[in-house]
Amino acid sequence: MLSIKDLSVSINGKTILDGFNLEVKAGEVHAIMGPNGTGKSTLASVIAGRDMFDVDRGEITYRGQNLLEMAPEIRAREGIFLGFQYPVEIPGVSMASFMRTAINEKRKHLGLEPMSGAEFLKLMEEKKKLVEIHSKLTNRSVNEGFSGGEKKKNEIFQMALLEPRLAILDETDSGLDIDALKVVANGVNKLRSPENATIIITHYQRLLDFIIPDYVHVLFDGRIVKSGDKSLALELESKGYEWVKKEANMAAAH
Amino acid sequence: MEDKNNDILEEVTGSEYKYGFYTDVEMEQAPKGLTEDTIRFISAKKNEPEFMLNIRLKAFRHWQTLKEPRWAHVQYPPIDYQDIIYYSAPLKKPKLESLNEVDPELLETFEKLGIPLEEQKMLAGVAVDAVMDSVSVATTFRSTLAEKGVIFCSFSEAVQEYPELIKKYMGTVVPYTDNFFAALNTAVFSDGSFVFIPKGVKCPLELSTYFRINAANTGQFERTLIVAEEGSYVSYMEGCTAPIRDENQLHAAIVEIIAHKDAEVKYSTVQNWWPGDKEGKGGVYNFVTKRGICEGENSKISWTQVETGSAITWKYPSLILRGDNSTGEFYSVAVTNNHQQADTGTKMIHLGKNTRSTIISKGISAGFSNNSYRGLVKTTRKAENARNFSQCDSLLLGDKCGAHTFPYIEVGNRSSIVEHEATTSKISEDQLFYCLQRGIDMESAIGLIVNGYAKEVLSKLPMEFAVEAQKLLSISLEGSVG
């Protein structure tokens, strides 16, 4: 579904991703872990199409298409969803009208009729239940006055409504208490299917107790230095990132 | 990256005016220029009684002694007042029995503007008095209103049929001596609307009037007078669009509102006159004097305006709160794009005890435009316990436009409380990217964000108007992205 080859990305001349490779197939859940400042969020932003980064080298193919040539809104309509680390507030715009606009833009892109108000409300109720979100949240303006936990749940709720093929969750677990973490994880697990894939970007192993990944990758200095299964996350937890850093530095020295 | 973002905003906001078409209806015009003869011509055309001609002439003589004001934060070349046609009307036809008899081309124009003059509108319960180039061409729902004793007619008609009311109220809120443009309007006003709500009557319909400037080189001088007697209520809506023309068109209207004891008047307007092209060529000059007086105790007047059009706007819907416990409100969204200039705001003059006023102003600037809020809050010595709350927010799109705030506060007694809050913000890249990532394109994203920003004001508009206004905000900032 997603193939990233030798990707190098910089911002203002400073290289962040450097020779990054990743293959994600339908049905898979990948976790990308690593210390702060190693390019995890940059990766998410580049896949989503944020234009503040310069792609210096490499390619990203998404479902056989050159992703880097697609506008960010087209990527979204083609099924790429980014759960933001810091979801922004949009004052005065209700969650309902925001999501209805988003869904209908996507439907238009796919050649479908726009969803009626009644259909949309029904869908919203359904998804609210799925992700255990309070009904009040959808009447409020987008993220306005939401607590940190509410904002993250709201991202999962939006993901449920948009039913993406490829979801990237950027530090969705940061700042969540254990109950909110479970709600978020439950949402993600319920949406898992053989047709879609998920990339979870996280600093901690904690979330991976609830969402079992197929692959765990460790990102360091702009590239993946170690890959494995769930046990790698546990190993990281006990040994710390220093261990990976050391290994990476040793590899670089050779 | 900054530049890139600005480029996008530029494209999005560089939209052309969508209502630029011109109706070819037979016209009857006054010769160019302004002399006593012009005024006599206008008065004679309208078959006016002596008293009205005299008011016009007095105003004209006063106007000749005045100089055009230059204090507003706007710039434009000098206006040649002798190069303007001061009267133009569609050729008189016999009185019409129904809409079917109205010139089809005229109806088509209204259709294009989306003015549902016909059945839909009637079903919606709205009486429409459509003014096209100064003369009323259609009036509906007269009878429903008449049953309640409500008068809703063109100003000219009111001069003929209710001269006593006109004599009593015209010029009491905005006298011709008020300012340059008020004097000019009083001298040459072409037509407008008159509304009278008798004692104790709640007007059963939302009243709306659509104004439209149509003939080349024709100044438009509307005059609206709304009188709400004791304990009455009325909601009045006014909306404007104009066709694209090359010459600047001068518009200097007057609106006067009088609310007696316990009366309430809601005045809503959506103004979308031609703002000129992308280079700032052409466009309407809108120099308007709007003022209401809360004459009686417990009376209330609220202004709600959505301003997206005009090359230059110079407009301060104001309120004099004379009656004790009276309330004044001003809700405004002003959008400027390309080279538009707006200097707009309000004055709240507190004279009575326990008078309250609220000002919510939302300015949105894009392109190379300049958007100024200018407001005065004044409480006099006798206005004990007067209260005002003002909130002025500015939203900037891009980095070539300007937002300015000129608040004036004069407090004349110790018991008054006056609050002023102001914010300036930009649409953030983060907000735009958040929308893009959900599949919403740049244009729609800006539309959404701007409408959200203006929501507090839009929600004060009557329902059907609010929808129109929302579309208008998006259209005004729309461009050719994608």
XYZ file of C-alpha atoms in Angstrom:
736
model
C 0.000 0.000 0.000
C 2.729 2.419 0.986
C 6.308 2.176 -0.143
C 8.930 4.678 0.953
C 12.329 4.386 -0.672
C 15.503 6.214 0.273
C 13.585 9.274 1.451
C 15.573 12.326 2.496
C 13.784 15.382 3.823
C 15.064 18.707 5.106
C 13.701 21.923 6.519
C 15.631 25.159 6.000
C 18.630 23.162 4.861
C 18.669 20.938 7.921
C 18.310 17.256 7.067
C 15.735 15.431 9.158
C 15.001 12.191 7.318
C 17.999 10.650 5.635
C 17.684 7.512 3.540
C 14.425 6.390 5.104
C 12.796 3.153 3.871
C 9.463 1.597 4.807
C 7.018 -0.895 3.277
C 3.462 -1.076 4.576
C 0.949 -3.616 3.265
C -2.810 -3.698 3.674
C -3.886 -5.202 6.971
C -0.666 -4.313 8.767
C -0.027 -2.183 11.813
C 3.408 -0.613 12.023
C 4.757 1.159 15.068
C 7.499 3.706 14.615
C 9.358 4.475 17.797
C 12.340 6.555 18.649
C 13.697 9.306 20.812
C 12.508 12.896 20.431
C 13.780 14.844 17.464
C 14.607 11.891 15.237
C 12.069 12.753 12.532
C 8.979 10.781 13.572
C 6.531 13.675 13.174
C 8.308 14.878 10.041
C 7.608 11.509 8.476
C 3.906 11.841 9.296
C 3.784 15.380 7.897
C 5.559 14.443 4.679
C 3.202 11.545 4.017
C 0.232 13.841 4.643
C 1.658 16.481 2.296
C 2.637 19.391 4.499
C 4.573 21.774 2.279
C 6.982 23.158 4.858
C 9.480 20.365 4.169
C 11.761 19.864 1.208
C 11.988 16.370 -0.174
C 15.592 16.156 -1.361
C 15.711 12.560 -2.474
C 13.728 9.369 -2.668
C 10.156 8.415 -3.457
C 6.875 7.548 -1.838
C 4.430 5.332 -3.671
C 0.886 4.985 -2.386
C -1.315 2.389 -4.031
C 0.815 2.560 -7.155
C 0.737 6.352 -7.400
C 3.485 8.868 -6.828
C 2.333 10.322 -3.534
C 4.685 13.270 -3.591
C 2.910 14.655 -6.658
C -0.514 14.632 -4.995
C -1.980 17.673 -3.248
C -2.608 17.143 0.465
C -6.412 17.252 0.098
C -6.234 14.662 -2.685
C -4.132 12.375 -0.493
C -6.784 12.722 2.196
C -9.594 11.915 -0.234
C -7.608 8.925 -1.496
C -7.697 7.545 2.018
C -4.712 8.895 3.932
C -5.556 10.103 7.413
C -3.274 11.848 9.856
C -4.154 11.866 13.521
C -2.442 15.047 14.654
C -0.161 15.314 17.647
C -1.518 18.798 18.319
C -4.998 19.105 16.774
C -5.797 22.775 16.084
C -8.881 24.659 17.186
C -11.145 26.143 14.543
C -13.424 28.534 16.425
C -17.030 28.818 15.327
C -16.951 25.782 13.024
C -18.992 22.937 14.460
C -17.570 19.416 14.426
C -20.656 18.283 12.550
C -20.346 20.764 9.706
C -16.583 20.258 9.537
C -16.885 16.497 9.198
C -19.831 16.664 6.862
C -17.811 18.917 4.574
C -14.868 16.518 4.770
C -16.982 13.453 4.030
C -18.759 15.083 1.126
C -15.498 16.314 -0.397
C -14.277 12.746 -0.288
C -17.499 11.385 -1.760
C -17.347 13.919 -4.568
C -13.794 12.832 -5.291
C -14.965 9.214 -5.504
C -17.863 10.159 -7.770
C -20.536 9.617 -5.117
C -23.562 11.748 -4.286
C -23.168 13.978 -1.228
C -24.470 12.523 2.008
C -27.754 13.973 3.223
C -28.046 15.581 6.617
C -30.067 12.696 7.999
C -27.650 10.046 6.728
C -24.753 11.971 8.154
C -26.344 12.284 11.571
C -26.980 8.549 11.620
C -23.404 7.804 10.663
C -22.154 10.188 13.309
C -24.201 8.488 16.035
C -22.900 5.107 14.952
C -19.263 6.209 15.028
C -19.683 8.025 18.312
C -20.664 4.737 19.885
C -17.773 2.977 18.251
C -15.179 5.324 19.658
C -17.068 6.012 22.912
C -17.188 9.754 22.404
C -19.646 11.957 24.284
C -22.443 13.329 22.184
C -21.676 16.841 23.385
C -18.325 17.005 21.649
C -19.827 16.962 18.186
C -21.967 20.008 18.918
C -18.942 22.056 19.816
C -16.568 23.912 17.550
C -13.656 21.890 16.164
C -11.351 21.174 19.133
C -12.298 24.466 20.753
C -11.948 24.229 24.502
C -11.348 20.467 24.292
C -9.079 18.907 26.887
C -5.958 17.138 25.661
C -7.695 13.770 25.942
C -10.817 15.003 24.179
C -8.753 16.301 21.294
C -7.097 12.920 20.807
C -10.377 11.035 21.047
C -11.762 13.483 18.549
C -9.007 12.552 16.117
C -10.004 8.895 16.409
C -13.633 9.859 15.946
C -12.746 11.685 12.730
C -10.774 8.664 11.609
C -13.806 6.465 12.225
C -15.976 8.753 10.122
C -13.546 8.993 7.234
C -12.655 5.273 7.173
C -9.138 5.761 5.813
C -7.080 3.148 3.986
C -3.926 4.355 5.654
C -4.044 5.986 9.057
C -1.022 7.616 10.626
C -1.362 8.340 14.305
C 1.214 10.858 15.402
C 1.888 10.576 19.157
C -1.799 10.018 19.728
C -0.980 8.541 23.120
C 0.984 11.492 24.447
C -0.667 13.207 27.370
C -3.405 10.622 27.747
C -4.367 8.996 31.040
C -4.842 5.247 31.035
C -8.626 5.412 30.499
C -8.356 7.751 27.543
C -5.550 5.600 26.186
C -7.829 2.565 26.253
C -10.602 4.459 24.487
C -8.203 5.530 21.753
C -6.743 2.028 21.435
C -10.196 0.426 21.321
C -11.191 2.781 18.552
C -8.133 1.908 16.518
C -8.591 -1.843 17.093
C -12.235 -1.739 16.033
C -11.285 0.027 12.820
C -8.561 -2.465 11.981
C -9.312 -4.562 8.919
C -7.513 -6.573 6.236
C -8.082 -3.691 3.812
C -6.492 -0.877 5.762
C -3.179 -0.185 7.384
C -2.057 1.869 10.344
C 1.202 3.564 11.239
C 1.495 4.374 14.913
C 4.098 6.911 15.840
C 4.907 6.813 19.502
C 7.557 7.512 22.036
C 6.391 4.972 24.582
C 5.680 1.294 24.527
C 2.527 1.808 26.616
C 0.093 2.224 23.687
C 1.409 -1.011 22.160
C 0.017 -2.949 25.118
C -3.400 -2.155 23.700
C -2.737 -2.006 19.980
C -0.611 -4.984 19.011
C 1.607 -4.006 16.075
C 2.801 -6.405 13.393
C 6.081 -4.534 13.091
C 8.041 -2.219 15.302
C 10.653 0.100 13.822
C 13.128 2.246 15.635
C 13.850 5.584 14.049
C 17.135 7.221 14.820
C 18.982 10.016 13.018
C 16.429 10.123 10.221
C 16.376 6.441 9.306
C 15.142 3.134 10.603
C 17.967 1.470 12.481
C 16.186 -1.553 13.833
C 12.995 -3.429 12.987
C 11.267 -6.289 14.694
C 7.974 -7.442 16.122
C 6.233 -6.474 19.327
C 9.076 -7.859 21.422
C 11.344 -5.091 20.129
C 9.097 -2.535 21.790
C 9.387 -4.391 25.079
C 13.122 -4.636 24.742
C 13.289 -0.907 24.101
C 11.193 -0.320 27.162
C 13.621 -2.208 29.374
C 16.908 -1.181 27.765
C 16.033 2.379 26.748
C 16.857 4.231 23.564
C 20.503 4.531 24.552
C 20.871 0.919 23.618
C 19.670 1.514 20.073
C 21.735 4.669 19.786
C 24.856 2.783 20.723
C 24.100 0.054 18.228
C 23.408 2.574 15.524
C 26.592 4.489 16.216
C 28.603 1.315 16.152
C 27.040 0.366 12.832
C 27.847 3.807 11.465
C 31.460 3.510 12.627
C 32.003 0.375 10.570
C 7.343 28.953 2.914
C 5.727 32.199 4.069
C 5.689 33.396 0.488
C 4.170 30.200 -0.731
C 1.409 30.494 1.770
C 0.770 34.069 0.741
C 0.626 33.049 -2.889
C -2.079 30.589 -2.090
C -4.026 33.139 -0.089
C -3.615 35.589 -2.911
C -5.052 33.176 -5.389
C -7.889 32.243 -3.131
C -8.792 35.797 -2.350
C -8.345 37.148 -5.839
C -11.884 36.417 -6.835
C -13.927 38.293 -9.406
C -17.310 39.750 -8.603
C -19.965 37.219 -9.451
C -22.975 39.454 -9.864
C -21.651 41.544 -12.701
C -24.381 41.776 -15.246
C -26.432 44.649 -16.481
C -30.090 44.830 -17.230
C -31.227 46.609 -20.334
C -34.392 48.304 -19.162
C -35.655 51.534 -20.681
C -34.503 54.464 -18.572
C -35.655 57.953 -17.937
C -32.875 60.174 -16.713
C -32.191 63.617 -15.393
C -29.464 65.557 -17.169
C -26.016 65.244 -15.672
C -25.010 67.570 -12.893
C -26.498 69.147 -9.802
C -28.260 72.500 -9.740
C -31.558 73.727 -8.300
C -33.060 72.775 -11.638
C -31.979 69.149 -11.136
C -33.731 69.136 -7.818
C -36.873 70.682 -9.219
C -36.756 68.086 -12.022
C -36.533 65.220 -9.546
C -39.293 66.636 -7.393
C -41.540 67.258 -10.393
C -40.890 63.765 -11.778
C -42.045 62.369 -8.507
C -44.987 64.710 -8.405
C -44.012 65.783 -4.935
C -45.906 68.180 -2.711
C -44.458 71.617 -2.051
C -43.091 70.762 1.416
C -40.814 68.060 0.054
C -39.391 70.295 -2.655
C -38.655 72.881 0.005
C -36.800 70.378 2.179
C -34.748 69.336 -0.850
C -33.888 72.896 -1.777
C -32.903 73.809 1.792
C -30.672 70.770 1.957
C -29.146 71.598 -1.405
C -28.343 75.174 -0.372
C -26.771 73.889 2.821
C -24.807 71.257 0.912
C -23.288 73.954 -1.283
C -21.677 75.458 1.828
C -20.092 72.148 2.883
C -16.842 70.441 2.038
C -16.507 66.726 1.487
C -15.134 65.098 4.652
C -11.679 63.583 4.425
C -11.071 62.168 7.888
C -11.886 58.552 7.087
C -9.026 56.083 6.594
C -9.748 55.731 2.888
C -8.277 57.146 -0.278
C -10.017 57.943 -3.535
C -9.749 60.544 -6.288
C -11.935 63.666 -6.007
C -15.553 63.126 -6.975
C -16.956 65.439 -9.634
C -20.474 66.027 -8.382
C -21.391 67.738 -11.640
C -20.566 64.593 -13.597
C -23.242 62.454 -11.986
C -26.772 61.726 -13.098
C -28.974 62.242 -10.080
C -32.167 60.667 -11.267
C -32.911 57.626 -13.322
C -35.993 55.480 -13.285
C -37.362 52.610 -15.309
C -39.981 54.109 -17.649
C -43.380 54.357 -16.023
C -45.795 51.611 -16.837
C -49.427 51.479 -15.842
C -50.011 50.180 -12.293
C -49.422 46.440 -12.210
C -51.925 43.926 -11.030
C -49.483 41.089 -10.492
C -45.868 40.110 -10.871
C -46.662 38.641 -14.285
C -46.959 42.132 -15.605
C -43.528 43.165 -14.439
C -40.926 43.480 -17.193
C -39.669 39.898 -17.632
C -36.120 41.106 -18.040
C -36.307 42.808 -14.698
C -37.636 39.662 -13.103
C -34.821 37.729 -14.716
C -32.334 40.080 -13.101
C -33.845 39.437 -9.729
C -33.748 35.717 -10.427
C -30.052 35.878 -11.248
C -29.450 37.680 -8.019
C -31.265 34.875 -6.314
C -33.954 37.192 -5.067
C -36.948 34.946 -4.652
C -39.499 37.615 -5.433
C -42.103 35.119 -6.465
C -44.029 32.288 -4.909
C -41.181 30.826 -2.851
C -40.731 34.104 -1.075
C -44.422 34.543 -0.445
C -44.622 31.035 0.948
C -41.688 31.887 3.144
C -43.768 34.692 4.535
C -41.710 37.614 3.395
C -43.093 40.745 1.812
C -40.736 42.210 -0.719
C -40.625 45.772 -1.875
C -38.076 45.567 -4.666
C -36.403 48.819 -5.542
C -34.605 48.947 -8.848
C -32.936 52.183 -9.730
C -34.906 54.277 -7.395
C -38.452 53.323 -8.214
C -40.523 50.596 -6.679
C -41.600 48.072 -9.253
C -43.274 45.433 -7.200
C -44.923 45.144 -3.852
C -46.417 42.071 -2.322
C -48.198 41.162 0.844
C -49.584 44.642 1.178
C -52.883 43.374 2.423
C -51.538 41.148 5.198
C -49.615 44.092 6.506
C -52.491 46.503 6.015
C -54.728 44.375 8.210
C -52.383 45.056 11.087
C -52.086 48.689 10.174
C -48.474 48.266 9.154
C -47.309 50.606 6.444
C -44.541 49.288 4.207
C -44.144 51.186 0.979
C -41.718 53.142 -1.134
C -40.625 56.460 0.248
C -42.156 58.323 -2.710
C -45.458 56.681 -2.090
C -45.284 57.608 1.562
C -44.667 61.224 0.606
C -47.890 61.130 -1.408
C -50.029 59.113 0.941
C -48.715 59.765 4.434
C -47.283 63.290 4.204
C -48.035 63.969 7.865
C -45.907 61.043 9.052
C -43.102 62.033 6.711
C -43.221 65.625 7.912
C -43.209 64.462 11.496
C -40.283 62.035 11.315
C -38.110 62.643 8.261
C -34.815 64.255 9.192
C -35.392 63.982 12.938
C -32.608 61.423 13.377
C -30.379 62.413 10.505
C -31.013 66.096 9.728
C -29.698 67.392 6.423
C -27.254 69.508 8.416
C -25.653 66.350 9.829
C -22.948 65.882 7.257
C -21.992 66.433 3.640
C -23.499 63.226 2.312
C -26.645 63.538 4.413
C -27.213 66.995 2.905
C -26.608 65.610 -0.582
C -28.990 62.734 -0.023
C -31.738 64.970 1.331
C -31.411 67.208 -1.719
C -31.524 64.518 -4.383
C -32.825 61.315 -2.777
C -34.523 59.192 -5.359
C -36.557 56.680 -3.423
C -36.363 54.175 -0.632
C -38.627 52.572 1.873
C -40.969 53.703 4.557
C -42.050 51.478 7.413
C -44.532 52.370 10.082
C -45.564 49.941 12.810
C -48.494 51.169 14.853
C -48.764 50.979 18.624
C -48.676 47.500 20.073
C -48.311 45.709 16.738
C -45.795 42.936 16.221
C -45.140 42.998 12.512
C -46.209 39.555 11.281
C -43.591 39.355 8.527
C -39.915 39.957 8.106
C -39.729 43.004 5.907
C -37.147 43.047 3.202
C -36.130 45.396 0.474
C -33.578 44.813 -2.206
C -31.749 47.754 -3.581
C -29.805 47.659 -6.745
C -27.731 50.117 -8.625
C -28.109 49.624 -12.314
C -27.715 52.576 -14.629
C -24.275 53.779 -15.674
C -23.129 56.942 -13.991
C -26.139 57.194 -11.766
C -25.729 58.122 -8.172
C -28.022 56.197 -5.950
C -29.568 58.064 -3.087
C -31.852 55.877 -1.067
C -33.721 56.969 1.950
C -35.246 54.659 4.508
C -37.396 55.667 7.410
C -38.603 53.185 10.013
C -40.943 54.243 12.790
C -41.928 51.822 15.537
C -44.656 53.131 17.802
C -45.027 52.197 21.450
C -44.754 48.481 22.174
C -44.353 47.471 18.543
C -41.827 45.161 16.893
C -40.381 44.839 13.433
C -37.514 43.007 11.772
C -36.341 44.695 8.610
C -33.865 43.255 6.133
C -32.069 44.917 3.296
C -29.741 43.353 0.753
C -27.775 44.784 -2.101
C -25.852 43.641 -5.151
C -24.810 45.654 -8.163
C -23.656 44.942 -11.709
C -20.115 45.503 -12.913
C -19.542 48.957 -14.312
C -16.407 50.801 -15.232
C -17.144 54.153 -13.636
C -17.248 54.621 -9.933
C -20.743 54.854 -8.676
C -21.571 57.079 -5.785
C -24.026 55.855 -3.250
C -25.053 58.029 -0.333
C -28.011 56.621 1.530
C -29.734 57.637 4.710
C -31.474 55.299 7.092
C -33.407 56.660 10.047
C -34.994 54.521 12.713
C -37.193 55.712 15.539
C -38.199 53.355 18.346
C -40.729 54.617 20.831
C -41.372 53.280 24.333
C -41.071 49.478 24.596
C -40.613 49.150 20.836
C -38.008 46.973 19.179
C -36.496 47.282 15.719
C -34.087 44.781 14.204
C -32.366 46.058 11.114
C -30.280 43.599 9.123
C -28.364 44.242 5.988
C -26.209 42.306 3.587
C -24.295 44.629 1.320
C -22.536 43.290 -1.737
C -22.062 46.091 -4.187
C -19.464 45.841 -6.858
C -16.095 46.295 -5.169
C -14.119 47.137 -8.303
C -11.893 44.748 -10.200
C -8.739 43.072 -8.900
C -6.649 46.146 -9.719
C -8.981 48.387 -7.790
C -10.598 49.890 -10.875
C -14.229 50.909 -10.575
C -16.519 49.891 -7.808
C -19.157 51.557 -5.713
C -18.447 54.348 -3.251
C -20.724 53.712 -0.355
C -21.004 56.748 1.898
C -23.932 56.070 4.116
C -25.481 57.670 7.151
C -27.463 55.218 9.248
C -28.751 56.201 12.619
C -31.455 55.133 15.000
C -32.859 56.645 18.126
C -34.236 54.722 21.057
C -36.647 57.503 21.875
C -38.741 55.838 24.550
C -38.060 53.874 27.708
C -37.133 50.210 27.315
C -36.851 50.521 23.580
C -34.336 48.533 21.598
C -32.687 48.832 18.204
C -30.163 46.444 16.760
C -28.085 46.785 13.625
C -26.670 43.660 12.029
C -24.581 44.116 8.927
C -22.586 41.929 6.616
C -20.490 44.096 4.349
C -18.616 42.440 1.512
C -18.947 44.885 -1.345
C -18.124 48.433 -2.426
C -14.763 49.860 -3.417
C -14.987 52.252 -0.502
C -17.269 51.939 2.480
C -17.831 54.801 4.862
C -20.573 53.764 7.171
C -21.351 53.952 10.881
C -24.792 52.684 11.832
C -25.242 54.495 15.104
C -27.689 54.696 17.957
C -28.812 57.393 20.298
C -30.060 55.828 23.502
C -32.295 58.549 24.831
C -34.991 56.567 26.633
C -34.118 55.194 30.061
C -33.309 51.469 30.057
C -33.044 51.438 26.295
C -30.724 49.025 24.500
C -28.577 49.366 21.407
C -26.751 46.617 19.534
C -24.347 46.610 16.640
C -23.171 43.373 15.043
C -20.955 43.670 12.022
C -18.898 41.575 9.651
C -16.922 43.581 7.147
C -14.899 41.805 4.472
C -12.432 43.650 2.287
C -10.512 42.022 -0.538
C -8.280 43.107 -3.425
C -8.100 46.922 -3.205
C -11.257 47.546 -1.213
C -11.247 50.071 1.593
C -13.669 50.088 4.465
C -13.939 52.540 7.304
C -16.890 51.355 9.273
C -18.138 51.014 12.812
C -20.746 52.556 15.032
C -21.537 55.230 17.563
C -23.398 54.508 20.748
C -24.526 57.705 22.421
C -25.890 57.005 25.902
C -28.213 59.758 27.104
C -30.722 57.887 29.278
C -30.260 56.088 32.586
C -29.415 52.378 32.644
C -28.907 52.331 28.911
C -26.979 49.393 27.528
C -25.104 48.833 24.313
C -23.194 45.988 22.730
C -20.784 46.226 19.832
C -19.434 43.135 18.114
C -17.335 43.931 15.083
C -15.520 41.363 12.968
C -13.258 42.640 10.251
C -11.752 40.351 7.630
C -9.052 41.746 5.352
C -7.528 40.050 2.329
C -5.545 41.035 -0.744
C -4.321 44.647 -0.657
C -7.348 45.911 1.208
C -7.674 48.128 4.228
C -10.294 47.500 6.849
C -10.846 49.984 9.656
C -13.127 49.863 12.618
C -14.054 53.292 13.935
C -16.363 53.477 16.899
C -17.494 55.954 19.482
C -19.005 55.060 22.825
C -20.201 58.104 24.698
C -22.009 58.272 27.999
C -23.276 61.690 29.025
C -23.516 63.107 32.550
C -27.129 62.038 32.915
C -26.627 58.516 31.603
C -26.280 56.918 35.014
C -25.328 53.262 35.093
C -24.842 53.177 31.371
C -23.081 50.035 30.181
C -21.224 49.225 27.028
C -19.383 46.182 25.878
C -17.328 46.375 22.688
C -15.451 43.619 20.978
C -13.495 44.309 17.820
C -11.778 41.423 16.124
C -9.698 41.555 12.987
C -8.708 38.630 10.841
C -5.966 38.990 8.276
C -5.488 36.831 5.198
C -2.053 37.328 3.726
C 0.446 40.042 4.568
C -0.419 42.862 2.189
C -3.686 43.923 3.763
C -4.351 46.128 6.744
C -6.633 46.099 9.766
C -7.046 49.204 11.868
C -9.058 50.024 14.939
C -10.004 53.536 16.012
C -12.013 53.298 19.196
C -13.174 56.535 20.819
C -14.540 56.426 24.342
C -16.005 59.406 26.165
C -17.360 58.751 29.613
C -19.337 61.567 31.202
C -20.264 60.089 34.577
C -18.809 57.908 37.271
C -21.395 55.126 37.246
C -20.861 54.073 33.630
C -19.030 50.912 32.741
C -17.397 50.739 29.332
C -15.463 47.684 28.211
C -13.451 47.318 25.046
C -11.803 44.139 23.822
C -9.864 43.784 20.625
C -8.000 40.971 18.900
C -6.120 40.611 15.666
C -5.423 37.199 14.226
C -4.357 35.488 11.051
C -5.713 32.280 9.617
C -2.952 29.960 10.695
C -1.188 27.511 8.429
C -1.941 24.848 10.993
C -5.668 25.465 10.636
C -5.479 25.345 6.853
C -3.406 22.184 6.846
C -5.760 20.530 9.296
C -8.613 21.146 6.851
C -6.581 20.032 3.831
C -5.683 16.826 5.626
C -9.363 16.091 6.042
C -9.855 16.437 2.291
C -11.199 19.990 2.356
C -9.606 22.164 -0.330
C -8.070 25.559 0.335
C -11.059 27.592 -0.819
C -13.574 25.689 1.237
C -11.207 25.742 4.191
C -10.959 29.508 4.121
C -14.731 29.700 3.720
C -15.234 27.456 6.734
C -12.751 29.274 8.933
C -14.042 32.707 8.008
C -17.646 31.714 8.562
C -16.704 30.254 11.912
C -14.973 33.461 12.828
C -18.017 35.527 11.881
C -20.542 33.150 13.409
C -21.376 35.358 16.379
C -22.619 38.016 13.997
C -24.153 35.750 11.349
C -26.266 34.088 14.010
C -27.983 37.434 14.627
C -29.312 37.522 11.077
C -32.757 36.213 10.223
C -32.477 32.552 9.185
C -32.789 32.813 5.409
C -30.508 35.830 5.333
C -27.877 34.011 7.364
C -27.594 31.297 4.731
C -27.217 33.880 1.985
C -24.637 35.760 4.014
C -22.585 32.635 4.623
C -22.455 31.938 0.908
C -21.544 35.524 0.272
C -18.607 35.426 2.684
C -17.215 32.386 0.939
C -17.819 33.847 -2.516
C -16.141 37.107 -1.559
C -12.959 35.307 -0.654
C -13.169 32.678 -3.358
C -10.623 32.410 -6.138
C -9.304 30.135 -8.788
C -7.481 27.486 -6.774
C -7.626 23.915 -8.052
